[in-house]
């Protein structure tokens, strides 16, 4: 398996623009997590899914952020409109079974810069 | 909800010395504690983990200890090498919410 695949790897955009980050989890994994990483706040859990259903989105910073998982092999994180303070690395991670604790497999991350 | 605190934020050691990173957690429902290593510009990767029914686990130069009563766990790296230089994150898995909550990270620098 190629692992968790994220795109784009780098995104530079201007304030106010819409940003869409994409993630393909490892095949057969039923849970998916979106994290945001900054120097100041470390790894923050934004939202997670189980069997394509959002379980907890309490970490989503505000209404400008939304996430979907239309099927088992694809998830998106959307920011609209984007702001400079959204600049961060966004990681997607998957796990075989949400109810059994184990390794989180992270993607390479999407580095977002909002000017 | 679960809160994980990690110390120190930065740590410098001489090559060959040991390094210890400590974490505390707040929720007694947490029962799984992984440690991740993140090299510069790379993704976090699991290096060792421990479950609440075990007090200590070792894998070559890396060991983790868990004190459930005190709600703290530690990562021990012996005979450090330059390639151990990275940011290390502890985490706790909350069995009630299924969340993995991460500490703020420790930047370890091994000086040659």
mmCIF file with all atom_site columns, N, CA and C in Angstrom, chain B residues 38-93:
data_model
loop_
_atom_site.group_PDB
_atom_site.id
_atom_site.type_symbol
_atom_site.label_atom_id
_atom_site.label_alt_id
_atom_site.label_comp_id
_atom_site.label_asym_id
_atom_site.label_entity_id
_atom_site.label_seq_id
_atom_site.pdbx_PDB_ins_code
_atom_site.Cartn_x
_atom_site.Cartn_y
_atom_site.Cartn_z
_atom_site.occupancy
_atom_site.B_iso_or_equiv
_atom_site.pdbx_formal_charge
_atom_site.auth_seq_id
_atom_site.auth_comp_id
_atom_site.auth_asym_id
_atom_site.auth_atom_id
_atom_site.pdbx_PDB_model_num
ATOM 1   N N  . UNK B 1 38 ? 9.159  12.917 14.712 1.00 0.00 ? 38 UNK B N  1
ATOM 2   C CA . UNK B 1 38 ? 8.968  13.678 13.492 1.00 0.00 ? 38 UNK B CA 1
ATOM 3   C C  . UNK B 1 38 ? 10.267 14.373 13.108 1.00 0.00 ? 38 UNK B C  1
ATOM 4   N N  . UNK B 1 39 ? 10.851 13.929 12.032 1.00 0.00 ? 39 UNK B N  1
ATOM 5   C CA . UNK B 1 39 ? 12.040 14.586 11.512 1.00 0.00 ? 39 UNK B CA 1
ATOM 6   C C  . UNK B 1 39 ? 11.629 15.815 10.724 1.00 0.00 ? 39 UNK B C  1
ATOM 7   N N  . UNK B 1 40 ? 12.559 16.716 10.546 1.00 0.00 ? 40 UNK B N  1
ATOM 8   C CA . UNK B 1 40 ? 12.272 18.005 9.932  1.00 0.00 ? 40 UNK B CA 1
ATOM 9   C C  . UNK B 1 40 ? 11.639 17.831 8.557  1.00 0.00 ? 40 UNK B C  1
ATOM 10  N N  . UNK B 1 41 ? 10.466 18.408 8.387  1.00 0.00 ? 41 UNK B N  1
ATOM 11  C CA . UNK B 1 41 ? 9.789  18.357 7.100  1.00 0.00 ? 41 UNK B CA 1
ATOM 12  C C  . UNK B 1 41 ? 9.117  17.041 6.771  1.00 0.00 ? 41 UNK B C  1
ATOM 13  N N  . UNK B 1 42 ? 9.103  16.129 7.752  1.00 0.00 ? 42 UNK B N  1
ATOM 14  C CA . UNK B 1 42 ? 8.515  14.806 7.490  1.00 0.00 ? 42 UNK B CA 1
ATOM 15  C C  . UNK B 1 42 ? 7.233  14.609 8.317  1.00 0.00 ? 42 UNK B C  1
ATOM 16  N N  . UNK B 1 43 ? 6.630  13.469 8.124  1.00 0.00 ? 43 UNK B N  1
ATOM 17  C CA . UNK B 1 43 ? 5.420  13.132 8.869  1.00 0.00 ? 43 UNK B CA 1
ATOM 18  C C  . UNK B 1 43 ? 5.780  12.530 10.219 1.00 0.00 ? 43 UNK B C  1
ATOM 19  N N  . UNK B 1 44 ? 4.901  12.628 11.218 1.00 0.00 ? 44 UNK B N  1
ATOM 20  C CA . UNK B 1 44 ? 5.131  11.899 12.481 1.00 0.00 ? 44 UNK B CA 1
ATOM 21  C C  . UNK B 1 44 ? 5.045  10.396 12.233 1.00 0.00 ? 44 UNK B C  1
ATOM 22  N N  . UNK B 1 45 ? 5.955  9.658  12.861 1.00 0.00 ? 45 UNK B N  1
ATOM 23  C CA . UNK B 1 45 ? 5.947  8.203  12.728 1.00 0.00 ? 45 UNK B CA 1
ATOM 24  C C  . UNK B 1 45 ? 6.074  7.562  14.096 1.00 0.00 ? 45 UNK B C  1
ATOM 25  N N  . UNK B 1 46 ? 5.304  6.516  14.292 1.00 0.00 ? 46 UNK B N  1
ATOM 26  C CA . UNK B 1 46 ? 5.287  5.806  15.568 1.00 0.00 ? 46 UNK B CA 1
ATOM 27  C C  . UNK B 1 46 ? 6.631  5.148  15.834 1.00 0.00 ? 46 UNK B C  1
ATOM 28  N N  . UNK B 1 47 ? 7.154  5.336  17.054 1.00 0.00 ? 47 UNK B N  1
ATOM 29  C CA . UNK B 1 47 ? 8.398  4.656  17.400 1.00 0.00 ? 47 UNK B CA 1
ATOM 30  C C  . UNK B 1 47 ? 8.202  3.620  18.495 1.00 0.00 ? 47 UNK B C  1
ATOM 31  N N  . UNK B 1 48 ? 7.256  3.835  19.382 1.00 0.00 ? 48 UNK B N  1
ATOM 32  C CA . UNK B 1 48 ? 6.969  2.885  20.436 1.00 0.00 ? 48 UNK B CA 1
ATOM 33  C C  . UNK B 1 48 ? 5.639  3.266  21.064 1.00 0.00 ? 48 UNK B C  1
ATOM 34  N N  . UNK B 1 49 ? 4.959  2.294  21.648 1.00 0.00 ? 49 UNK B N  1
ATOM 35  C CA . UNK B 1 49 ? 3.707  2.582  22.329 1.00 0.00 ? 49 UNK B CA 1
ATOM 36  C C  . UNK B 1 49 ? 3.576  1.669  23.543 1.00 0.00 ? 49 UNK B C  1
ATOM 37  N N  . UNK B 1 50 ? 2.672  2.032  24.436 1.00 0.00 ? 50 UNK B N  1
ATOM 38  C CA . UNK B 1 50 ? 2.448  1.228  25.634 1.00 0.00 ? 50 UNK B CA 1
ATOM 39  C C  . UNK B 1 50 ? 0.964  1.277  25.978 1.00 0.00 ? 50 UNK B C  1
ATOM 40  N N  . UNK B 1 51 ? 0.457  0.145  26.456 1.00 0.00 ? 51 UNK B N  1
ATOM 41  C CA . UNK B 1 51 ? -0.936 0.069  26.855 1.00 0.00 ? 51 UNK B CA 1
ATOM 42  C C  . UNK B 1 51 ? -1.004 0.055  28.371 1.00 0.00 ? 51 UNK B C  1
ATOM 43  N N  . UNK B 1 52 ? -2.171 0.378  28.896 1.00 0.00 ? 52 UNK B N  1
ATOM 44  C CA . UNK B 1 52 ? -2.287 0.644  30.328 1.00 0.00 ? 52 UNK B CA 1
ATOM 45  C C  . UNK B 1 52 ? -2.104 -0.587 31.210 1.00 0.00 ? 52 UNK B C  1
ATOM 46  N N  . UNK B 1 53 ? -2.103 -1.762 30.614 1.00 0.00 ? 53 UNK B N  1
ATOM 47  C CA . UNK B 1 53 ? -1.904 -2.968 31.423 1.00 0.00 ? 53 UNK B CA 1
ATOM 48  C C  . UNK B 1 53 ? -0.423 -3.342 31.547 1.00 0.00 ? 53 UNK B C  1
ATOM 49  N N  . UNK B 1 54 ? 0.438  -2.458 31.051 1.00 0.00 ? 54 UNK B N  1
ATOM 50  C CA . UNK B 1 54 ? 1.881  -2.714 31.072 1.00 0.00 ? 54 UNK B CA 1
ATOM 51  C C  . UNK B 1 54 ? 2.567  -1.517 31.713 1.00 0.00 ? 54 UNK B C  1
ATOM 52  N N  . UNK B 1 55 ? 3.611  -1.757 32.501 1.00 0.00 ? 55 UNK B N  1
ATOM 53  C CA . UNK B 1 55 ? 4.307  -0.659 33.153 1.00 0.00 ? 55 UNK B CA 1
ATOM 54  C C  . UNK B 1 55 ? 5.523  -0.162 32.401 1.00 0.00 ? 55 UNK B C  1
ATOM 55  N N  . UNK B 1 56 ? 6.085  -1.053 31.567 1.00 0.00 ? 56 UNK B N  1
ATOM 56  C CA . UNK B 1 56 ? 7.289  -0.669 30.846 1.00 0.00 ? 56 UNK B CA 1
ATOM 57  C C  . UNK B 1 56 ? 7.393  -1.493 29.571 1.00 0.00 ? 56 UNK B C  1
ATOM 58  N N  . UNK B 1 57 ? 7.965  -0.871 28.549 1.00 0.00 ? 57 UNK B N  1
ATOM 59  C CA . UNK B 1 57 ? 8.187  -1.562 27.275 1.00 0.00 ? 57 UNK B CA 1
ATOM 60  C C  . UNK B 1 57 ? 9.483  -1.057 26.683 1.00 0.00 ? 57 UNK B C  1
ATOM 61  N N  . UNK B 1 58 ? 10.235 -1.965 26.115 1.00 0.00 ? 58 UNK B N  1
ATOM 62  C CA . UNK B 1 58 ? 11.543 -1.592 25.594 1.00 0.00 ? 58 UNK B CA 1
ATOM 63  C C  . UNK B 1 58 ? 11.717 -2.118 24.173 1.00 0.00 ? 58 UNK B C  1
ATOM 64  N N  . UNK B 1 59 ? 12.382 -1.326 23.346 1.00 0.00 ? 59 UNK B N  1
ATOM 65  C CA . UNK B 1 59 ? 12.707 -1.732 21.982 1.00 0.00 ? 59 UNK B CA 1
ATOM 66  C C  . UNK B 1 59 ? 14.080 -1.176 21.652 1.00 0.00 ? 59 UNK B C  1
ATOM 67  N N  . UNK B 1 60 ? 15.076 -2.000 21.804 1.00 0.00 ? 60 UNK B N  1
ATOM 68  C CA . UNK B 1 60 ? 16.479 -1.632 21.568 1.00 0.00 ? 60 UNK B CA 1
ATOM 69  C C  . UNK B 1 60 ? 16.841 -0.442 22.441 1.00 0.00 ? 60 UNK B C  1
ATOM 70  N N  . UNK B 1 61 ? 17.150 0.702  21.870 1.00 0.00 ? 61 UNK B N  1
ATOM 71  C CA . UNK B 1 61 ? 17.607 1.846  22.686 1.00 0.00 ? 61 UNK B CA 1
ATOM 72  C C  . UNK B 1 61 ? 16.470 2.700  23.226 1.00 0.00 ? 61 UNK B C  1
ATOM 73  N N  . UNK B 1 62 ? 15.251 2.321  22.906 1.00 0.00 ? 62 UNK B N  1
ATOM 74  C CA . UNK B 1 62 ? 14.098 3.126  23.299 1.00 0.00 ? 62 UNK B CA 1
ATOM 75  C C  . UNK B 1 62 ? 13.251 2.359  24.311 1.00 0.00 ? 62 UNK B C  1
ATOM 76  N N  . UNK B 1 63 ? 12.795 3.063  25.336 1.00 0.00 ? 63 UNK B N  1
ATOM 77  C CA . UNK B 1 63 ? 11.917 2.450  26.319 1.00 0.00 ? 63 UNK B CA 1
ATOM 78  C C  . UNK B 1 63 ? 10.860 3.465  26.736 1.00 0.00 ? 63 UNK B C  1
ATOM 79  N N  . UNK B 1 64 ? 9.725  2.951  27.125 1.00 0.00 ? 64 UNK B N  1
ATOM 80  C CA . UNK B 1 64 ? 8.661  3.803  27.639 1.00 0.00 ? 64 UNK B CA 1
ATOM 81  C C  . UNK B 1 64 ? 8.192  3.212  28.964 1.00 0.00 ? 64 UNK B C  1
ATOM 82  N N  . UNK B 1 65 ? 7.942  4.088  29.939 1.00 0.00 ? 65 UNK B N  1
ATOM 83  C CA . UNK B 1 65 ? 7.414  3.676  31.227 1.00 0.00 ? 65 UNK B CA 1
ATOM 84  C C  . UNK B 1 65 ? 6.091  4.376  31.462 1.00 0.00 ? 65 UNK B C  1
ATOM 85  N N  . UNK B 1 66 ? 5.208  3.726  32.185 1.00 0.00 ? 66 UNK B N  1
ATOM 86  C CA . UNK B 1 66 ? 3.884  4.258  32.445 1.00 0.00 ? 66 UNK B CA 1
ATOM 87  C C  . UNK B 1 66 ? 3.565  4.108  33.932 1.00 0.00 ? 66 UNK B C  1
ATOM 88  N N  . UNK B 1 67 ? 3.122  5.212  34.526 1.00 0.00 ? 67 UNK B N  1
ATOM 89  C CA . UNK B 1 67 ? 2.654  5.200  35.916 1.00 0.00 ? 67 UNK B CA 1
ATOM 90  C C  . UNK B 1 67 ? 1.188  5.629  35.895 1.00 0.00 ? 67 UNK B C  1
ATOM 91  N N  . UNK B 1 68 ? 0.290  4.648  35.944 1.00 0.00 ? 68 UNK B N  1
ATOM 92  C CA . UNK B 1 68 ? -1.136 4.954  35.835 1.00 0.00 ? 68 UNK B CA 1
ATOM 93  C C  . UNK B 1 68 ? -1.645 5.745  37.033 1.00 0.00 ? 68 UNK B C  1
ATOM 94  N N  . UNK B 1 69 ? -1.096 5.454  38.197 1.00 0.00 ? 69 UNK B N  1
ATOM 95  C CA . UNK B 1 69 ? -1.564 6.147  39.398 1.00 0.00 ? 69 UNK B CA 1
ATOM 96  C C  . UNK B 1 69 ? -1.279 7.633  39.311 1.00 0.00 ? 69 UNK B C  1
ATOM 97  N N  . UNK B 1 70 ? -0.078 7.950  38.867 1.00 0.00 ? 70 UNK B N  1
ATOM 98  C CA . UNK B 1 70 ? 0.328  9.348  38.751 1.00 0.00 ? 70 UNK B CA 1
ATOM 99  C C  . UNK B 1 70 ? -0.085 9.956  37.421 1.00 0.00 ? 70 UNK B C  1
ATOM 100 N N  . UNK B 1 71 ? -0.560 9.139  36.501 1.00 0.00 ? 71 UNK B N  1
ATOM 101 C CA . UNK B 1 71 ? -0.958 9.580  35.170 1.00 0.00 ? 71 UNK B CA 1
ATOM 102 C C  . UNK B 1 71 ? 0.204  10.245 34.445 1.00 0.00 ? 71 UNK B C  1
ATOM 103 N N  . UNK B 1 72 ? 1.323  9.556  34.438 1.00 0.00 ? 72 UNK B N  1
ATOM 104 C CA . UNK B 1 72 ? 2.395  10.063 33.612 1.00 0.00 ? 72 UNK B CA 1
ATOM 105 C C  . UNK B 1 72 ? 3.163  8.927  32.959 1.00 0.00 ? 72 UNK B C  1
ATOM 106 N N  . UNK B 1 73 ? 3.758  9.230  31.839 1.00 0.00 ? 73 UNK B N  1
ATOM 107 C CA . UNK B 1 73 ? 4.542  8.269  31.087 1.00 0.00 ? 73 UNK B CA 1
ATOM 108 C C  . UNK B 1 73 ? 5.747  8.969  30.478 1.00 0.00 ? 73 UNK B C  1
ATOM 109 N N  . UNK B 1 74 ? 6.788  8.213  30.266 1.00 0.00 ? 74 UNK B N  1
ATOM 110 C CA . UNK B 1 74 ? 8.065  8.803  29.850 1.00 0.00 ? 74 UNK B CA 1
ATOM 111 C C  . UNK B 1 74 ? 8.710  7.992  28.740 1.00 0.00 ? 74 UNK B C  1
ATOM 112 N N  . UNK B 1 75 ? 9.447  8.705  27.904 1.00 0.00 ? 75 UNK B N  1
ATOM 113 C CA . UNK B 1 75 ? 10.242 8.082  26.841 1.00 0.00 ? 75 UNK B CA 1
ATOM 114 C C  . UNK B 1 75 ? 11.709 8.181  27.226 1.00 0.00 ? 75 UNK B C  1
ATOM 115 N N  . UNK B 1 76 ? 12.401 7.063  27.125 1.00 0.00 ? 76 UNK B N  1
ATOM 116 C CA . UNK B 1 76 ? 13.816 7.023  27.457 1.00 0.00 ? 76 UNK B CA 1
ATOM 117 C C  . UNK B 1 76 ? 14.586 6.569  26.219 1.00 0.00 ? 76 UNK B C  1
ATOM 118 N N  . UNK B 1 77 ? 15.565 7.365  25.829 1.00 0.00 ? 77 UNK B N  1
ATOM 119 C CA . UNK B 1 77 ? 16.436 6.990  24.713 1.00 0.00 ? 77 UNK B CA 1
ATOM 120 C C  . UNK B 1 77 ? 17.848 6.886  25.261 1.00 0.00 ? 77 UNK B C  1
ATOM 121 N N  . UNK B 1 78 ? 18.437 5.722  25.138 1.00 0.00 ? 78 UNK B N  1
ATOM 122 C CA . UNK B 1 78 ? 19.808 5.532  25.621 1.00 0.00 ? 78 UNK B CA 1
ATOM 123 C C  . UNK B 1 78 ? 20.789 5.580  24.449 1.00 0.00 ? 78 UNK B C  1
ATOM 124 N N  . UNK B 1 79 ? 22.049 5.838  24.779 1.00 0.00 ? 79 UNK B N  1
ATOM 125 C CA . UNK B 1 79 ? 23.130 5.874  23.781 1.00 0.00 ? 79 UNK B CA 1
ATOM 126 C C  . UNK B 1 79 ? 22.703 6.694  22.553 1.00 0.00 ? 79 UNK B C  1
ATOM 127 N N  . UNK B 1 80 ? 22.306 7.921  22.809 1.00 0.00 ? 80 UNK B N  1
ATOM 128 C CA . UNK B 1 80 ? 21.760 8.749  21.727 1.00 0.00 ? 80 UNK B CA 1
ATOM 129 C C  . UNK B 1 80 ? 22.762 8.931  20.596 1.00 0.00 ? 80 UNK B C  1
ATOM 130 N N  . UNK B 1 81 ? 22.200 9.047  19.396 1.00 0.00 ? 81 UNK B N  1
ATOM 131 C CA . UNK B 1 81 ? 22.984 9.232  18.188 1.00 0.00 ? 81 UNK B CA 1
ATOM 132 C C  . UNK B 1 81 ? 22.467 10.458 17.444 1.00 0.00 ? 81 UNK B C  1
ATOM 133 N N  . UNK B 1 82 ? 23.267 11.056 16.588 1.00 0.00 ? 82 UNK B N  1
ATOM 134 C CA . UNK B 1 82 ? 22.810 12.257 15.860 1.00 0.00 ? 82 UNK B CA 1
ATOM 135 C C  . UNK B 1 82 ? 21.493 12.049 15.125 1.00 0.00 ? 82 UNK B C  1
ATOM 136 N N  . UNK B 1 83 ? 21.266 10.841 14.620 1.00 0.00 ? 83 UNK B N  1
ATOM 137 C CA . UNK B 1 83 ? 20.020 10.598 13.881 1.00 0.00 ? 83 UNK B CA 1
ATOM 138 C C  . UNK B 1 83 ? 18.793 10.538 14.794 1.00 0.00 ? 83 UNK B C  1
ATOM 139 N N  . UNK B 1 84 ? 19.007 10.584 16.112 1.00 0.00 ? 84 UNK B N  1
ATOM 140 C CA . UNK B 1 84 ? 17.872 10.678 17.029 1.00 0.00 ? 84 UNK B CA 1
ATOM 141 C C  . UNK B 1 84 ? 17.348 12.109 17.114 1.00 0.00 ? 84 UNK B C  1
ATOM 142 N N  . UNK B 1 85 ? 18.080 13.050 16.565 1.00 0.00 ? 85 UNK B N  1
ATOM 143 C CA . UNK B 1 85 ? 17.643 14.449 16.586 1.00 0.00 ? 85 UNK B CA 1
ATOM 144 C C  . UNK B 1 85 ? 16.343 14.578 15.788 1.00 0.00 ? 85 UNK B C  1
ATOM 145 N N  . UNK B 1 86 ? 15.322 15.093 16.455 1.00 0.00 ? 86 UNK B N  1
ATOM 146 C CA . UNK B 1 86 ? 13.984 15.202 15.854 1.00 0.00 ? 86 UNK B CA 1
ATOM 147 C C  . UNK B 1 86 ? 13.060 15.816 16.892 1.00 0.00 ? 86 UNK B C  1
ATOM 148 N N  . UNK B 1 87 ? 11.800 15.964 16.514 1.00 0.00 ? 87 UNK B N  1
ATOM 149 C CA . UNK B 1 87 ? 10.767 16.354 17.482 1.00 0.00 ? 87 UNK B CA 1
ATOM 150 C C  . UNK B 1 87 ? 10.004 15.090 17.875 1.00 0.00 ? 87 UNK B C  1
ATOM 151 N N  . UNK B 1 88 ? 9.834  14.897 19.160 1.00 0.00 ? 88 UNK B N  1
ATOM 152 C CA . UNK B 1 88 ? 9.131  13.734 19.689 1.00 0.00 ? 88 UNK B CA 1
ATOM 153 C C  . UNK B 1 88 ? 7.810  14.180 20.315 1.00 0.00 ? 88 UNK B C  1
ATOM 154 N N  . UNK B 1 89 ? 6.746  13.455 19.967 1.00 0.00 ? 89 UNK B N  1
ATOM 155 C CA . UNK B 1 89 ? 5.420  13.737 20.499 1.00 0.00 ? 89 UNK B CA 1
ATOM 156 C C  . UNK B 1 89 ? 4.911  12.543 21.286 1.00 0.00 ? 89 UNK B C  1
ATOM 157 N N  . UNK B 1 90 ? 4.389  12.821 22.464 1.00 0.00 ? 90 UNK B N  1
ATOM 158 C CA . UNK B 1 90 ? 3.637  11.788 23.163 1.00 0.00 ? 90 UNK B CA 1
ATOM 159 C C  . UNK B 1 90 ? 2.159  11.977 22.840 1.00 0.00 ? 90 UNK B C  1
ATOM 160 N N  . UNK B 1 91 ? 1.373  10.963 23.082 1.00 0.00 ? 91 UNK B N  1
ATOM 161 C CA . UNK B 1 91 ? -0.065 11.059 22.842 1.00 0.00 ? 91 UNK B CA 1
ATOM 162 C C  . UNK B 1 91 ? -0.793 10.122 23.788 1.00 0.00 ? 91 UNK B C  1
ATOM 163 N N  . UNK B 1 92 ? -2.069 10.393 23.954 1.00 0.00 ? 92 UNK B N  1
ATOM 164 C CA . UNK B 1 92 ? -2.933 9.536  24.761 1.00 0.00 ? 92 UNK B CA 1
ATOM 165 C C  . UNK B 1 92 ? -4.205 9.270  23.987 1.00 0.00 ? 92 UNK B C  1
ATOM 166 N N  . UNK B 1 93 ? -4.666 8.018  24.066 1.00 0.00 ? 93 UNK B N  1
ATOM 167 C CA . UNK B 1 93 ? -5.913 7.641  23.390 1.00 0.00 ? 93 UNK B CA 1
ATOM 168 C C  . UNK B 1 93 ? -7.009 7.528  24.421 1.00 0.00 ? 93 UNK B C  1
#
